[in-house]
Short mmCIF file of C-alpha atoms in Angstrom, two decimals:
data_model
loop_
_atom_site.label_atom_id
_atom_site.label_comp_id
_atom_site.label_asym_id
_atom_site.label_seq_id
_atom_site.Cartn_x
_atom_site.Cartn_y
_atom_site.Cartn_z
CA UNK A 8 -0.01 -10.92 -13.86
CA UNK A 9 0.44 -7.48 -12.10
CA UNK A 10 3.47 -9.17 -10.10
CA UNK A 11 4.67 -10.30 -13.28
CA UNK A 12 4.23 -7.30 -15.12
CA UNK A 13 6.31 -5.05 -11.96
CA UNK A 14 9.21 -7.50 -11.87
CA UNK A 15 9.44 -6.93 -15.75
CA UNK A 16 10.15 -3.38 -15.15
CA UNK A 17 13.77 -4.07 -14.30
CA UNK A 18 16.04 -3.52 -16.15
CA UNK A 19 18.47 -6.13 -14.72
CA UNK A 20 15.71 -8.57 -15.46
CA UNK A 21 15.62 -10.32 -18.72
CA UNK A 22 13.04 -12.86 -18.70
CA UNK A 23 11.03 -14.41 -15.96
CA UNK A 24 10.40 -18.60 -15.50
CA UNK A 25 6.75 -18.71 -13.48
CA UNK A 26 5.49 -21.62 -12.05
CA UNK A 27 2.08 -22.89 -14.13
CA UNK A 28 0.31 -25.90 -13.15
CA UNK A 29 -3.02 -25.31 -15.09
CA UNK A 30 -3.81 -24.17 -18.35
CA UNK A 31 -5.31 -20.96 -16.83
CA UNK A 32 -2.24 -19.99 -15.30
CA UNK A 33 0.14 -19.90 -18.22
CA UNK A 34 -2.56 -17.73 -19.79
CA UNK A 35 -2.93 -14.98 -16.84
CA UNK A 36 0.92 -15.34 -17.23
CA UNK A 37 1.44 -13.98 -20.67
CA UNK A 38 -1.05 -11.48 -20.07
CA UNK A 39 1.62 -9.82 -17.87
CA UNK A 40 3.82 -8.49 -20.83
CA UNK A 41 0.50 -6.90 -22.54
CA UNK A 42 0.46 -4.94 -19.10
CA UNK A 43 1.08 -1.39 -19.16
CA UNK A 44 3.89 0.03 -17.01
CA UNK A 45 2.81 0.78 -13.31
CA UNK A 46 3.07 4.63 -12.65
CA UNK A 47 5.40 6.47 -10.53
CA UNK A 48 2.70 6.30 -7.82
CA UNK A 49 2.02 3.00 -7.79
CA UNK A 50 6.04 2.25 -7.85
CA UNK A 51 6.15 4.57 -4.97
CA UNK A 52 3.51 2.96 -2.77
CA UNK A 53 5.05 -0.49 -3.48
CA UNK A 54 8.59 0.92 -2.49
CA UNK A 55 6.82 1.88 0.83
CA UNK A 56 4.92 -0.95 1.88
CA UNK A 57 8.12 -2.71 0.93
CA UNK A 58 10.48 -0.59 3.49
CA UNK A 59 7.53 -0.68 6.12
CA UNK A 60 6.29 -4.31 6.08
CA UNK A 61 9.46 -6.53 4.02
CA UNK A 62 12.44 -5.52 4.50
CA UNK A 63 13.31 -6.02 8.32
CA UNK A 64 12.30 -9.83 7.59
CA UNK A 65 13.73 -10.46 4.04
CA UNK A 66 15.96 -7.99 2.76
CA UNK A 67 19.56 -9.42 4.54
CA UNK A 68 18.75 -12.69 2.86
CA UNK A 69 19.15 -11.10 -0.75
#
């Protein structure tokens, strides 16, 4: 739900379709909007694993 929950945090981003094959899943799923906000921090250290480990690979193709 965490994933969930930082992809809401866009603003550009209106809803979100997840994949749910199980019960269990669509559960963990909504739990993402009860989520608080990740902090500045946390943002921060995503951004930067992001620009160290992602972006070389991935980042052309969006």
């Amino acid at each position: 739900p965490h994933a969930l929950r930082w992809i809401l945090m866009f603003d550009a981003v209106s809803c979100i379709i997840p994949g749910a094959s199980r019960d269990y899943h669509v559960q963990s799923n909504i739990q993402a909007s009860d989520l608080e906000p990740l902090s500045n921090d946390q943002m921060v250290q995503i951004q930067e694993i992001y620009e160290k480990y992602i972006k070389k690979t991935v980042h052309h193709i969006w």
